[in-house]
Amino acid sequence: MKTSMGVTVFSVCLFAAACVAAPPVNPGGPGHLPPPAPTGFDNASNGLTDDATHQVDQGQFDEFEEISDGLGPLYNAQSCRECHQNPVSGGPSQVLELRVGHKGHDGVFENPEIPINGGAEVIKGRSLVNQRAIGPNGAFPTTDIQERVPDSENIRTFRISVNLLGDGFVEAVDDSTLIELSKKQCKETHGRICGLALYVPVVESPGTTRIGRFGWKDQHASLLSFSGDAYLNEMGITNALFPDEVTSLCNTVSEPNNKPEADGLADIDHFTRFVRATKAPARDARQAATPAARQGEALFARIGCEICHVPTLVTAAAGTVVNGGKFAIPEALGDKSFHPYSDYLLHDVGTGDGIAIAMEEHYGKKMYQIKWKNLSLENHHSSANKLRTAPLWGVRTHAMLMHDGASLTFREAILRHRGEASDVTRHFEQLSQADQQAIVEFLKSL
């Protein structure tokens, strides 16, 4: 089950009323817009694999795990689909994960210490607190492994599960595209909006980093890294990338729990290939064609929402090698235009939860033994109040908005935005009720 819970946070990085629509970020140059990425909520392949292979991969994604598979003992769900299924496998859901921590004496966020089994063991190195626990009680009748948050961990938040549909195209965006977006928005807003392009470890290629784009904190750039992280931290199943259990208690399955099968692929390989082959979320064409939605789209651009919610991105050319040489972008994903309404950068829009990226949780217990190129621990630690600009594609399928799911209407979500978004939130408030509603009607088309 893919980690990083979060549905399209409504990161409306709004700026100024005079802003014009942001042009597509397009490495092909002016006048060149590559073919569009396939869209649809039909769980058919985007062309990366044939549909039969895609269905096999989806079967692995949907499969419920058992203790004999390595499930737990600490976990949040039994399958990827549990947290990614609305409206189809790979979409978001309303499942919330719990993250906590505290500030140290220097005022910097620190990961929690969660005692289990009567304090005999303490879970460290993670901000995630698993809400479920399971064990073979016959073998461990007196072991209490449920995590419970102590009073000392007073920074607390929920994060809602993210959409994965279309993320193969996101993975195929070149780092330089995201870096240039960051530079451009910072320059054009005179420093008021400056997204952070964060270098993160590519776990399958030790020493390699890439610009993060997956998860609420942009903690991963590789879908394979993302899958391995989730398999361990959300389902408790160790794998080739994350071979170390969160706890040694109640462990009855050999390590790593998941190994390659007869086809040479482990579960995380199937999960990754499934996500890479998903179509991008489809827009509601009927709603998009209404006069109100068309007016709202123009207003969305005019008041500056598109500075961060970039409508169109373009993937790198087919054959481009990424993720430290571990993945060559295939024809199905290369040189495609797609419409995520995100810059995939980290911003402080006043909704941050104060929880920084937990390095060992997301990159493995041995991550500090590796020299990672371009890795800035300072940038990672400073991410506490920053969140990824939520992609708005498919947002009409979400009943709960923002990283914490606390906003239930589009208008509520917009008005929560402060910090870098303050200027544009103010301009939204200055619009007439009819114009505000037009923006909402536009969002209903996404």
Tab-separated table of C-alpha atoms in Angstrom:
chain	number	residue	atom	x	y	z
A	1	MET	CA	0.000	0.000	0.000
A	2	LYS	CA	1.572	3.139	-1.101
A	3	THR	CA	2.440	5.408	1.732
A	4	SER	CA	2.264	9.078	2.136
A	5	MET	CA	-1.331	9.662	2.837
A	6	GLY	CA	-2.750	12.638	1.257
A	7	VAL	CA	-5.399	13.483	-1.170
A	8	THR	CA	-4.752	16.395	-3.362
A	9	VAL	CA	-4.025	19.030	-0.821
A	10	PHE	CA	-5.674	22.124	-2.039
A	11	SER	CA	-2.378	24.009	-2.191
A	12	VAL	CA	-3.739	26.987	-3.995
A	13	CYS	CA	-0.555	28.984	-4.144
A	14	LEU	CA	-2.295	32.110	-5.156
A	15	PHE	CA	-0.460	35.300	-5.889
A	16	ALA	CA	-1.738	38.417	-7.545
A	17	ALA	CA	-4.851	39.548	-9.320
A	18	ALA	CA	-2.907	40.757	-12.297
A	19	CYS	CA	-1.201	37.420	-12.935
A	20	VAL	CA	-1.807	35.820	-16.290
A	21	ALA	CA	-2.150	32.126	-16.997
A	22	ALA	CA	1.078	30.214	-16.563
A	23	PRO	CA	2.298	28.678	-19.820
A	24	PRO	CA	2.899	24.954	-19.951
A	25	VAL	CA	6.290	23.920	-18.647
A	26	ASN	CA	7.531	22.467	-21.862
A	27	PRO	CA	11.092	21.386	-22.598
A	28	GLY	CA	10.194	21.132	-26.270
A	29	GLY	CA	10.232	24.882	-26.609
A	30	PRO	CA	7.703	27.459	-27.815
A	31	GLY	CA	5.003	26.135	-30.079
A	32	HIS	CA	5.728	22.528	-29.241
A	33	LEU	CA	3.227	20.646	-27.110
A	34	PRO	CA	3.731	16.878	-27.226
A	35	PRO	CA	0.902	14.357	-27.476
A	36	PRO	CA	-1.374	14.243	-24.421
A	37	ALA	CA	-1.117	11.519	-21.820
A	38	PRO	CA	-4.057	9.086	-21.878
A	39	THR	CA	-6.733	9.828	-19.276
A	40	GLY	CA	-9.554	7.828	-17.753
A	41	PHE	CA	-10.923	6.186	-14.636
A	42	ASP	CA	-11.086	2.723	-16.185
A	43	ASN	CA	-8.008	0.942	-14.773
A	44	ALA	CA	-6.832	0.258	-18.322
A	45	SER	CA	-3.148	0.590	-19.180
A	46	ASN	CA	-1.764	3.846	-20.533
A	47	GLY	CA	0.257	1.812	-23.034
A	48	LEU	CA	3.237	1.025	-20.824
A	49	THR	CA	2.070	-2.586	-20.602
A	50	ASP	CA	-0.620	-4.622	-22.315
A	51	ASP	CA	-3.914	-4.784	-20.454
A	52	ALA	CA	-3.386	-8.404	-19.373
A	53	THR	CA	-0.105	-7.530	-17.663
A	54	HIS	CA	-1.700	-4.442	-16.170
A	55	GLN	CA	-4.470	-6.562	-14.660
A	56	VAL	CA	-1.899	-8.922	-13.131
A	57	ASP	CA	-0.122	-5.952	-11.573
A	58	GLN	CA	-3.415	-4.544	-10.330
A	59	GLY	CA	-4.172	-7.906	-8.761
A	60	GLN	CA	-0.993	-7.593	-6.707
A	61	PHE	CA	-1.888	-3.995	-5.836
A	62	ASP	CA	-5.379	-5.065	-4.696
A	63	GLU	CA	-4.341	-8.243	-2.852
A	64	PHE	CA	-4.980	-8.469	0.896
A	65	GLU	CA	-1.895	-9.508	2.854
A	66	GLU	CA	-1.850	-11.937	5.791
A	67	ILE	CA	0.522	-12.583	8.695
A	68	SER	CA	2.074	-15.390	6.651
A	69	ASP	CA	2.985	-12.792	3.997
A	70	GLY	CA	4.758	-10.691	6.617
A	71	LEU	CA	1.878	-8.346	7.452
A	72	GLY	CA	2.558	-6.217	10.519
A	73	PRO	CA	2.931	-6.504	13.360
A	74	LEU	CA	2.474	-2.719	13.044
A	75	TYR	CA	0.472	-1.606	10.016
A	76	ASN	CA	-2.249	0.666	8.659
A	77	ALA	CA	-3.787	-1.426	5.882
A	78	GLN	CA	-3.703	-4.887	4.339
A	79	SER	CA	-3.459	-3.843	0.706
A	80	CYS	CA	-2.404	-0.942	-1.464
A	81	ARG	CA	-5.993	-0.615	-2.612
A	82	GLU	CA	-7.249	0.039	0.923
A	83	CYS	CA	-5.692	3.499	0.816
A	84	HIS	CA	-5.807	4.071	-2.941
A	85	GLN	CA	-9.175	3.140	-4.435
A	86	ASN	CA	-11.416	6.133	-5.170
A	87	PRO	CA	-12.898	5.919	-7.758
A	88	VAL	CA	-10.684	3.037	-8.972
A	89	SER	CA	-7.531	1.250	-7.834
A	90	GLY	CA	-4.723	3.786	-7.686
A	91	GLY	CA	-6.902	6.735	-6.743
A	92	PRO	CA	-6.927	8.400	-3.327
A	93	SER	CA	-9.246	7.580	-0.439
A	94	GLN	CA	-10.395	9.124	2.808
A	95	VAL	CA	-8.015	6.951	4.868
A	96	LEU	CA	-6.003	9.047	7.310
A	97	GLU	CA	-2.599	8.175	8.728
A	98	LEU	CA	-1.351	9.553	12.036
A	99	ARG	CA	1.953	11.405	12.416
A	100	VAL	CA	3.351	12.892	15.615
A	101	GLY	CA	6.506	14.311	17.177
A	102	HIS	CA	7.785	17.082	19.404
A	103	LYS	CA	10.208	19.989	19.415
A	104	GLY	CA	13.624	19.552	20.996
A	105	HIS	CA	15.347	22.048	23.254
A	106	ASP	CA	16.553	23.924	20.162
A	107	GLY	CA	13.009	24.272	18.855
A	108	VAL	CA	13.628	21.875	15.962
A	109	PHE	CA	11.184	19.059	15.229
A	110	GLU	CA	12.175	15.645	16.539
A	111	ASN	CA	10.659	12.276	15.716
A	112	PRO	CA	8.640	10.615	18.469
A	113	GLU	CA	9.588	7.813	20.806
A	114	ILE	CA	6.660	5.403	21.020
A	115	PRO	CA	6.889	2.695	23.718
A	116	ILE	CA	5.288	-0.686	23.044
A	117	ASN	CA	5.030	-3.930	25.001
A	118	GLY	CA	4.909	-2.146	28.328
A	119	GLY	CA	7.928	-0.031	27.469
A	120	ALA	CA	10.172	-3.013	26.726
A	121	GLU	CA	10.765	-1.602	23.245
A	122	VAL	CA	10.636	1.953	21.900
A	123	ILE	CA	9.839	2.726	18.257
A	124	LYS	CA	12.138	5.487	16.959
A	125	GLY	CA	13.144	7.089	13.677
A	126	ARG	CA	9.621	7.561	12.319
A	127	SER	CA	6.938	10.218	12.555
A	128	LEU	CA	4.318	7.668	11.470
A	129	VAL	CA	2.257	5.948	14.148
A	130	ASN	CA	0.598	2.784	12.888
A	131	GLN	CA	-3.008	2.538	13.983
A	132	ARG	CA	-3.325	-1.228	13.709
A	133	ALA	CA	-1.348	-4.125	15.151
A	134	ILE	CA	-1.508	-7.861	14.604
A	135	GLY	CA	0.468	-10.868	15.764
A	136	PRO	CA	0.224	-14.648	16.083
A	137	ASN	CA	-1.204	-14.646	19.617
A	138	GLY	CA	-0.519	-18.329	20.111
A	139	ALA	CA	3.195	-17.642	19.860
A	140	PHE	CA	3.143	-14.291	21.666
A	141	PRO	CA	0.184	-14.395	24.094
A	142	THR	CA	1.426	-11.644	26.424
A	143	THR	CA	2.993	-9.237	23.923
A	144	ASP	CA	1.283	-5.847	23.573
A	145	ILE	CA	2.474	-4.278	20.337
A	146	GLN	CA	-0.138	-1.571	19.757
A	147	GLU	CA	1.423	1.883	19.389
A	148	ARG	CA	-0.060	4.574	21.631
A	149	VAL	CA	0.934	8.234	21.510
A	150	PRO	CA	2.422	9.516	24.784
A	151	ASP	CA	1.599	12.990	26.080
A	152	SER	CA	5.139	14.145	25.275
A	153	GLU	CA	4.473	13.879	21.524
A	154	ASN	CA	2.410	17.049	21.278
A	155	ILE	CA	2.813	17.802	17.557
A	156	ARG	CA	0.096	15.722	15.939
A	157	THR	CA	-1.604	15.553	12.583
A	158	PHE	CA	-3.473	13.317	10.216
A	159	ARG	CA	-2.535	12.988	6.555
A	160	ILE	CA	-4.910	11.698	3.960
A	161	SER	CA	-3.940	9.234	1.258
A	162	VAL	CA	-2.728	10.554	-2.072
A	163	ASN	CA	-3.801	9.840	-5.624
A	164	LEU	CA	-1.411	7.626	-7.605
A	165	LEU	CA	-3.183	7.657	-10.977
A	166	GLY	CA	-0.988	9.187	-13.665
A	167	ASP	CA	2.106	9.203	-11.464
A	168	GLY	CA	4.137	7.420	-14.122
A	169	PHE	CA	4.057	10.685	-16.059
A	170	VAL	CA	5.066	12.619	-12.953
A	171	GLU	CA	8.063	10.339	-12.426
A	172	ALA	CA	9.052	10.969	-16.048
A	173	VAL	CA	9.321	14.754	-15.598
A	174	ASP	CA	12.936	15.865	-15.744
A	175	ASP	CA	14.468	17.383	-12.615
A	176	SER	CA	15.397	20.486	-14.575
A	177	THR	CA	11.720	21.196	-15.285
A	178	LEU	CA	10.902	21.375	-11.582
A	179	ILE	CA	14.035	23.359	-10.756
A	180	GLU	CA	13.238	25.929	-13.435
A	181	LEU	CA	9.675	26.208	-12.146
A	182	SER	CA	11.032	27.047	-8.709
A	183	LYS	CA	13.383	29.702	-10.070
A	184	LYS	CA	10.740	31.223	-12.312
A	185	GLN	CA	8.033	31.605	-9.691
A	186	CYS	CA	10.471	33.043	-7.162
A	187	LYS	CA	11.734	35.588	-9.693
A	188	GLU	CA	8.344	36.602	-11.052
A	189	THR	CA	6.776	37.035	-7.596
A	190	HIS	CA	9.812	38.878	-6.220
A	191	GLY	CA	10.424	36.186	-3.645
A	192	ARG	CA	6.900	35.935	-2.317
A	193	ILE	CA	6.344	32.471	-3.769
A	194	CYS	CA	9.404	30.220	-3.873
A	195	GLY	CA	8.774	26.500	-4.144
A	196	LEU	CA	11.491	24.223	-2.808
A	197	ALA	CA	12.823	21.639	-5.249
A	198	LEU	CA	14.060	19.067	-2.748
A	199	TYR	CA	16.712	16.498	-3.598
A	200	VAL	CA	15.755	13.152	-2.048
A	201	PRO	CA	17.473	9.743	-2.004
A	202	VAL	CA	16.640	7.189	-4.674
A	203	VAL	CA	16.661	4.142	-2.425
A	204	GLU	CA	17.262	1.590	-5.193
A	205	SER	CA	20.381	3.515	-6.274
A	206	PRO	CA	22.394	4.262	-3.102
A	207	GLY	CA	24.139	7.622	-3.340
A	208	THR	CA	21.782	8.960	-6.015
A	209	THR	CA	19.319	11.775	-5.406
A	210	ARG	CA	16.610	13.297	-7.535
A	211	ILE	CA	14.030	16.053	-7.103
A	212	GLY	CA	11.198	14.714	-4.936
A	213	ARG	CA	7.615	14.682	-6.201
A	214	PHE	CA	5.703	11.908	-4.385
A	215	GLY	CA	4.112	12.143	-0.949
A	216	TRP	CA	2.949	15.101	1.099
A	217	LYS	CA	6.550	16.101	1.773
A	218	ASP	CA	7.936	15.234	-1.691
A	219	GLN	CA	9.864	12.525	0.106
A	220	HIS	CA	10.323	10.338	-2.964
A	221	ALA	CA	11.240	10.812	-6.621
A	222	SER	CA	11.108	7.142	-7.593
A	223	LEU	CA	7.911	5.114	-7.623
A	224	LEU	CA	9.901	2.006	-6.688
A	225	SER	CA	11.296	3.776	-3.614
A	226	PHE	CA	7.788	5.003	-2.814
A	227	SER	CA	6.372	1.479	-3.087
A	228	GLY	CA	9.067	-0.122	-0.926
A	229	ASP	CA	8.625	2.558	1.738
A	230	ALA	CA	4.871	2.008	1.860
A	231	TYR	CA	5.108	-1.772	1.904
A	232	LEU	CA	7.199	-1.595	5.064
A	233	ASN	CA	5.747	1.390	6.879
A	234	GLU	CA	2.082	1.049	5.960
A	235	MET	CA	1.812	-2.757	5.866
A	236	GLY	CA	4.835	-3.916	7.857
A	237	ILE	CA	6.204	-6.031	5.008
A	238	THR	CA	9.962	-5.938	4.539
A	239	ASN	CA	11.352	-5.982	1.025
A	240	ALA	CA	14.600	-5.620	-0.905
A	241	LEU	CA	14.702	-1.833	-0.468
A	242	PHE	CA	13.484	-1.796	3.139
A	243	PRO	CA	14.730	-5.053	4.716
A	244	ASP	CA	14.655	-3.978	8.381
A	245	GLU	CA	11.538	-4.516	10.491
A	246	VAL	CA	10.113	-1.598	12.449
A	247	THR	CA	10.038	-3.942	15.470
A	248	SER	CA	11.438	-7.413	16.056
A	249	LEU	CA	8.440	-8.374	18.191
A	250	CYS	CA	5.971	-10.979	16.909
A	251	ASN	CA	8.100	-11.682	13.856
A	252	THR	CA	7.543	-15.163	12.417
A	253	VAL	CA	8.374	-14.689	8.720
A	254	SER	CA	11.886	-14.744	7.241
A	255	GLU	CA	13.464	-11.479	6.048
A	256	PRO	CA	12.858	-9.856	3.725
A	257	ASN	CA	9.214	-10.892	3.891
A	258	ASN	CA	8.700	-10.315	0.170
A	259	LYS	CA	11.070	-11.813	-2.410
A	260	PRO	CA	11.000	-12.098	-6.217
A	261	GLU	CA	8.753	-14.805	-7.596
A	262	ALA	CA	9.092	-17.030	-10.664
A	263	ASP	CA	8.786	-14.056	-13.027
A	264	GLY	CA	11.695	-12.340	-11.278
A	265	LEU	CA	9.456	-9.615	-9.847
A	266	ALA	CA	8.713	-8.917	-6.211
A	267	ASP	CA	5.478	-7.315	-5.066
A	268	ILE	CA	6.983	-3.818	-5.053
A	269	ASP	CA	7.965	-4.290	-8.703
A	270	HIS	CA	4.361	-5.122	-9.569
A	271	PHE	CA	3.063	-2.165	-7.549
A	272	THR	CA	5.482	0.163	-9.300
A	273	ARG	CA	4.683	-1.096	-12.786
A	274	PHE	CA	0.965	-0.832	-12.062
A	275	VAL	CA	1.227	2.823	-11.011
A	276	ARG	CA	3.508	3.690	-13.920
A	277	ALA	CA	0.930	2.216	-16.310
A	278	THR	CA	-2.106	4.034	-14.907
A	279	LYS	CA	-3.859	6.689	-16.947
A	280	ALA	CA	-3.969	10.266	-15.720
A	281	PRO	CA	-7.182	11.356	-13.948
A	282	ALA	CA	-9.788	12.369	-16.499
A	283	ARG	CA	-11.463	15.762	-16.487
A	284	ASP	CA	-15.268	16.056	-16.497
A	285	ALA	CA	-15.701	17.359	-20.047
A	286	ARG	CA	-19.363	18.252	-19.584
A	287	GLN	CA	-18.672	20.332	-16.471
A	288	ALA	CA	-15.583	21.891	-18.057
A	289	ALA	CA	-17.688	23.145	-20.974
A	290	THR	CA	-20.145	25.069	-18.805
A	291	PRO	CA	-19.903	28.880	-18.931
A	292	ALA	CA	-19.289	29.067	-15.177
A	293	ALA	CA	-16.403	26.587	-15.261
A	294	ARG	CA	-14.824	28.331	-18.245
A	295	GLN	CA	-15.077	31.664	-16.468
A	296	GLY	CA	-13.661	30.090	-13.312
A	297	GLU	CA	-10.703	28.682	-15.218
A	298	ALA	CA	-9.814	32.165	-16.450
A	299	LEU	CA	-10.168	33.609	-12.950
A	300	PHE	CA	-8.098	30.765	-11.494
A	301	ALA	CA	-5.270	31.860	-13.772
A	302	ARG	CA	-5.833	35.584	-13.371
A	303	ILE	CA	-5.597	35.716	-9.592
A	304	GLY	CA	-2.441	33.623	-9.624
A	305	CYS	CA	-3.471	30.098	-8.646
A	306	GLU	CA	-1.543	28.725	-11.611
A	307	ILE	CA	1.768	29.960	-10.248
A	308	CYS	CA	1.873	26.799	-8.133
A	309	HIS	CA	-0.994	24.798	-9.595
A	310	VAL	CA	0.710	24.614	-12.973
A	311	PRO	CA	-1.852	23.289	-15.476
A	312	THR	CA	0.465	21.494	-17.889
A	313	LEU	CA	3.795	19.703	-17.612
A	314	VAL	CA	5.764	17.741	-20.187
A	315	THR	CA	7.720	14.557	-19.588
A	316	ALA	CA	11.305	13.952	-20.645
A	317	ALA	CA	12.046	12.226	-23.933
A	318	ALA	CA	11.649	8.474	-24.234
A	319	GLY	CA	14.922	6.749	-23.454
A	320	THR	CA	15.960	9.282	-20.819
A	321	VAL	CA	17.531	7.385	-17.924
A	322	VAL	CA	16.475	8.451	-14.419
A	323	ASN	CA	16.564	7.191	-10.839
A	324	GLY	CA	20.297	6.607	-10.871
A	325	GLY	CA	20.200	4.521	-14.029
A	326	LYS	CA	17.502	2.191	-12.718
A	327	PHE	CA	14.695	3.341	-15.028
A	328	ALA	CA	14.675	4.367	-18.683
A	329	ILE	CA	11.574	6.338	-19.618
A	330	PRO	CA	9.582	4.239	-22.131
A	331	GLU	CA	7.732	5.458	-25.209
A	332	ALA	CA	4.402	5.327	-23.381
A	333	LEU	CA	5.592	7.907	-20.845
A	334	GLY	CA	8.174	9.896	-22.764
A	335	ASP	CA	7.515	13.283	-24.409
A	336	LYS	CA	3.918	13.505	-23.220
A	337	SER	CA	1.954	16.524	-22.015
A	338	PHE	CA	-0.289	16.110	-18.988
A	339	HIS	CA	-2.384	18.355	-16.777
A	340	PRO	CA	-1.801	17.825	-13.047
A	341	TYR	CA	-2.320	21.402	-11.832
A	342	SER	CA	0.778	21.219	-9.640
A	343	ASP	CA	4.413	22.284	-9.619
A	344	TYR	CA	5.326	19.338	-7.346
A	345	LEU	CA	7.344	21.708	-5.160
A	346	LEU	CA	7.221	22.282	-1.411
A	347	HIS	CA	5.585	25.497	-0.206
A	348	ASP	CA	4.664	27.085	3.094
A	349	VAL	CA	1.065	28.171	2.626
A	350	GLY	CA	0.252	28.329	6.304
A	351	THR	CA	-1.184	24.823	6.537
A	352	GLY	CA	1.995	22.930	7.410
A	353	ASP	CA	1.721	20.432	10.246
A	354	GLY	CA	5.154	21.070	11.779
A	355	ILE	CA	6.412	17.561	11.035
A	356	ALA	CA	9.662	17.227	9.100
A	357	ILE	CA	10.644	14.328	6.849
A	358	ALA	CA	11.633	11.254	8.888
A	359	MET	CA	14.834	10.231	7.140
A	360	GLU	CA	15.235	6.644	8.372
A	361	GLU	CA	11.547	5.924	7.881
A	362	HIS	CA	11.578	6.923	4.229
A	363	TYR	CA	15.124	5.980	3.192
A	364	GLY	CA	16.021	3.064	5.455
A	365	LYS	CA	17.889	2.616	8.713
A	366	LYS	CA	21.242	2.653	6.930
A	367	MET	CA	20.658	5.891	5.035
A	368	TYR	CA	23.159	7.834	7.164
A	369	GLN	CA	25.894	5.353	6.220
A	370	ILE	CA	25.592	6.376	2.567
A	371	LYS	CA	26.929	9.529	0.936
A	372	TRP	CA	24.057	10.959	-1.096
A	373	LYS	CA	24.868	13.409	-3.869
A	374	ASN	CA	23.194	16.839	-3.485
A	375	LEU	CA	21.392	15.777	-0.302
A	376	SER	CA	20.790	18.712	2.054
A	377	LEU	CA	19.793	17.586	5.529
A	378	GLU	CA	19.102	21.226	6.330
A	379	ASN	CA	16.472	21.399	3.586
A	380	HIS	CA	14.903	18.161	4.785
A	381	HIS	CA	14.768	19.331	8.386
A	382	SER	CA	13.375	22.712	7.319
A	383	SER	CA	10.435	21.043	5.578
A	384	ALA	CA	8.374	20.903	8.782
A	385	ASN	CA	5.870	23.553	7.702
A	386	LYS	CA	6.053	22.935	3.964
A	387	LEU	CA	3.816	20.708	1.885
A	388	ARG	CA	3.751	19.623	-1.736
A	389	THR	CA	1.478	21.617	-4.007
A	390	ALA	CA	-1.338	19.151	-4.315
A	391	PRO	CA	-2.086	18.063	-7.867
A	392	LEU	CA	-5.677	19.062	-8.548
A	393	TRP	CA	-6.370	16.539	-11.286
A	394	GLY	CA	-9.194	14.324	-10.057
A	395	VAL	CA	-9.932	16.626	-7.113
A	396	ARG	CA	-13.667	16.442	-7.816
A	397	THR	CA	-13.582	12.838	-6.534
A	398	HIS	CA	-12.347	13.910	-3.078
A	399	ALA	CA	-14.782	14.449	-0.220
A	400	MET	CA	-12.060	15.616	2.190
A	401	LEU	CA	-9.500	18.223	1.190
A	402	MET	CA	-6.097	19.436	2.371
A	403	HIS	CA	-3.349	17.196	3.740
A	404	ASP	CA	-5.317	16.557	6.921
A	405	GLY	CA	-8.728	16.104	5.306
A	406	ALA	CA	-10.097	18.871	7.522
A	407	SER	CA	-11.584	21.012	4.731
A	408	LEU	CA	-14.853	19.731	3.336
A	409	THR	CA	-15.538	22.341	0.652
A	410	PHE	CA	-13.398	23.936	-2.023
A	411	ARG	CA	-14.049	27.368	-0.590
A	412	GLU	CA	-12.895	26.281	2.879
A	413	ALA	CA	-9.732	24.822	1.400
A	414	ILE	CA	-8.908	27.990	-0.530
A	415	LEU	CA	-9.448	30.230	2.480
A	416	ARG	CA	-7.091	28.159	4.643
A	417	HIS	CA	-4.169	29.215	2.479
A	418	ARG	CA	-1.874	31.830	3.975
A	419	GLY	CA	1.897	32.207	3.982
A	420	GLU	CA	3.129	32.242	0.396
A	421	ALA	CA	-0.498	32.123	-0.726
A	422	SER	CA	-1.662	35.146	1.296
A	423	ASP	CA	-1.833	37.641	-1.571
A	424	VAL	CA	-3.934	35.479	-3.809
A	425	THR	CA	-6.179	34.253	-1.039
A	426	ARG	CA	-6.881	37.909	-0.340
A	427	HIS	CA	-7.643	38.532	-4.011
A	428	PHE	CA	-9.991	35.539	-4.006
A	429	GLU	CA	-11.813	37.062	-1.037
A	430	GLN	CA	-12.171	40.319	-2.968
A	431	LEU	CA	-13.938	38.601	-5.864
A	432	SER	CA	-17.706	38.769	-6.086
A	433	GLN	CA	-19.629	35.769	-4.803
A	434	ALA	CA	-20.434	34.856	-8.404
A	435	ASP	CA	-16.763	34.902	-9.401
A	436	GLN	CA	-15.764	32.876	-6.356
A	437	GLN	CA	-18.402	30.314	-7.262
A	438	ALA	CA	-17.126	30.238	-10.839
A	439	ILE	CA	-13.710	29.129	-9.550
A	440	VAL	CA	-15.439	26.421	-7.532
A	441	GLU	CA	-17.304	25.285	-10.659
A	442	PHE	CA	-13.977	25.072	-12.484
A	443	LEU	CA	-12.507	22.946	-9.708
A	444	LYS	CA	-15.510	20.635	-9.949
A	445	SER	CA	-14.437	19.883	-13.515
A	446	LEU	CA	-10.973	18.658	-12.534
